[in-house]
């Protein structure tokens, strides 16, 4: 059963560097990419940014409160 991202940790610049999953497990951004790519995290997708890199984002649903940047911090 896929997990969900429930909280995030940001660096001093405001970039998300770690994510807490619904199981309580904490993963870094790269691990979250791998888990999302393999379908182990739901409600997120990888998009190709203007910088040519893949970026993790919540699936667009019109609800801003569940966007990754709006999740609680830990």
mmCIF file of C-alpha atoms in Angstrom:
data_model
loop_
_atom_site.group_PDB
_atom_site.id
_atom_site.type_symbol
_atom_site.label_atom_id
_atom_site.label_comp_id
_atom_site.label_asym_id
_atom_site.label_seq_id
_atom_site.Cartn_x
_atom_site.Cartn_y
_atom_site.Cartn_z
ATOM 1 C CA UNK A 1 0.000 0.000 0.000
ATOM 2 C CA UNK A 2 1.547 3.330 -1.032
ATOM 3 C CA UNK A 3 2.459 5.884 1.609
ATOM 4 C CA UNK A 4 1.761 9.605 1.615
ATOM 5 C CA UNK A 5 3.991 12.534 2.466
ATOM 6 C CA UNK A 6 2.611 14.100 5.642
ATOM 7 C CA UNK A 7 5.311 16.636 6.627
ATOM 8 C CA UNK A 8 8.453 18.225 5.230
ATOM 9 C CA UNK A 9 11.768 19.583 6.483
ATOM 10 C CA UNK A 10 13.229 22.619 4.751
ATOM 11 C CA UNK A 11 16.716 24.065 4.647
ATOM 12 C CA UNK A 12 17.535 27.697 5.432
ATOM 13 C CA UNK A 13 16.728 28.689 1.840
ATOM 14 C CA UNK A 14 13.234 27.172 2.127
ATOM 15 C CA UNK A 15 13.896 24.170 -0.114
ATOM 16 C CA UNK A 16 12.432 20.821 0.932
ATOM 17 C CA UNK A 17 15.255 18.473 1.915
ATOM 18 C CA UNK A 18 13.433 15.678 3.784
ATOM 19 C CA UNK A 19 9.928 14.286 3.936
ATOM 20 C CA UNK A 20 8.075 12.366 6.601
ATOM 21 C CA UNK A 21 5.866 9.591 5.286
ATOM 22 C CA UNK A 22 2.581 8.341 6.711
ATOM 23 C CA UNK A 23 4.448 5.449 8.364
ATOM 24 C CA UNK A 24 6.631 7.936 10.254
ATOM 25 C CA UNK A 25 9.685 7.121 8.146
ATOM 26 C CA UNK A 26 11.821 10.096 7.128
ATOM 27 C CA UNK A 27 13.386 10.103 3.652
ATOM 28 C CA UNK A 28 15.562 12.625 1.878
ATOM 29 C CA UNK A 29 14.551 14.278 -1.381
ATOM 30 C CA UNK A 30 16.429 11.778 -3.554
ATOM 31 C CA UNK A 31 14.899 8.789 -1.735
ATOM 32 C CA UNK A 32 11.443 10.345 -2.167
ATOM 33 C CA UNK A 33 12.116 10.597 -5.927
ATOM 34 C CA UNK A 34 12.943 6.893 -6.077
ATOM 35 C CA UNK A 35 9.898 5.926 -3.999
ATOM 36 C CA UNK A 36 7.584 8.079 -6.127
ATOM 37 C CA UNK A 37 9.043 6.659 -9.330
ATOM 38 C CA UNK A 38 8.358 3.112 -8.106
ATOM 39 C CA UNK A 39 4.805 3.944 -6.964
ATOM 40 C CA UNK A 40 5.549 3.647 -3.250
ATOM 41 C CA UNK A 41 4.381 7.217 -2.518
ATOM 42 C CA UNK A 42 0.952 8.301 -3.731
ATOM 43 C CA UNK A 43 -0.433 11.714 -4.693
ATOM 44 C CA UNK A 44 2.922 12.954 -6.035
ATOM 45 C CA UNK A 45 4.519 13.048 -9.452
ATOM 46 C CA UNK A 46 7.889 13.802 -10.970
ATOM 47 C CA UNK A 47 8.049 16.650 -13.461
ATOM 48 C CA UNK A 48 10.944 17.846 -15.604
ATOM 49 C CA UNK A 49 11.893 21.388 -14.596
ATOM 50 C CA UNK A 50 13.331 24.151 -16.737
ATOM 51 C CA UNK A 51 16.719 23.166 -15.309
ATOM 52 C CA UNK A 52 16.367 19.740 -16.947
ATOM 53 C CA UNK A 53 16.128 17.966 -13.578
ATOM 54 C CA UNK A 54 13.187 15.936 -12.257
ATOM 55 C CA UNK A 55 11.306 17.593 -9.418
ATOM 56 C CA UNK A 56 8.808 16.077 -7.013
ATOM 57 C CA UNK A 57 5.442 17.770 -6.668
ATOM 58 C CA UNK A 58 1.991 16.945 -5.419
ATOM 59 C CA UNK A 59 -0.532 15.934 -8.056
ATOM 60 C CA UNK A 60 -2.557 18.978 -9.068
ATOM 61 C CA UNK A 61 -6.020 18.807 -7.544
ATOM 62 C CA UNK A 62 -6.895 22.461 -6.919
ATOM 63 C CA UNK A 63 -6.320 22.136 -3.163
ATOM 64 C CA UNK A 64 -3.355 24.270 -2.061
ATOM 65 C CA UNK A 65 -3.261 22.939 1.507
ATOM 66 C CA UNK A 66 -1.940 19.556 0.344
ATOM 67 C CA UNK A 67 0.848 20.981 -1.825
ATOM 68 C CA UNK A 68 4.251 19.796 -0.619
ATOM 69 C CA UNK A 69 5.346 23.335 0.237
ATOM 70 C CA UNK A 70 2.229 23.828 2.386
ATOM 71 C CA UNK A 71 2.563 20.638 4.467
ATOM 72 C CA UNK A 72 3.480 20.885 8.154
ATOM 73 C CA UNK A 73 7.179 20.966 8.967
ATOM 74 C CA UNK A 74 8.963 18.628 11.344
#
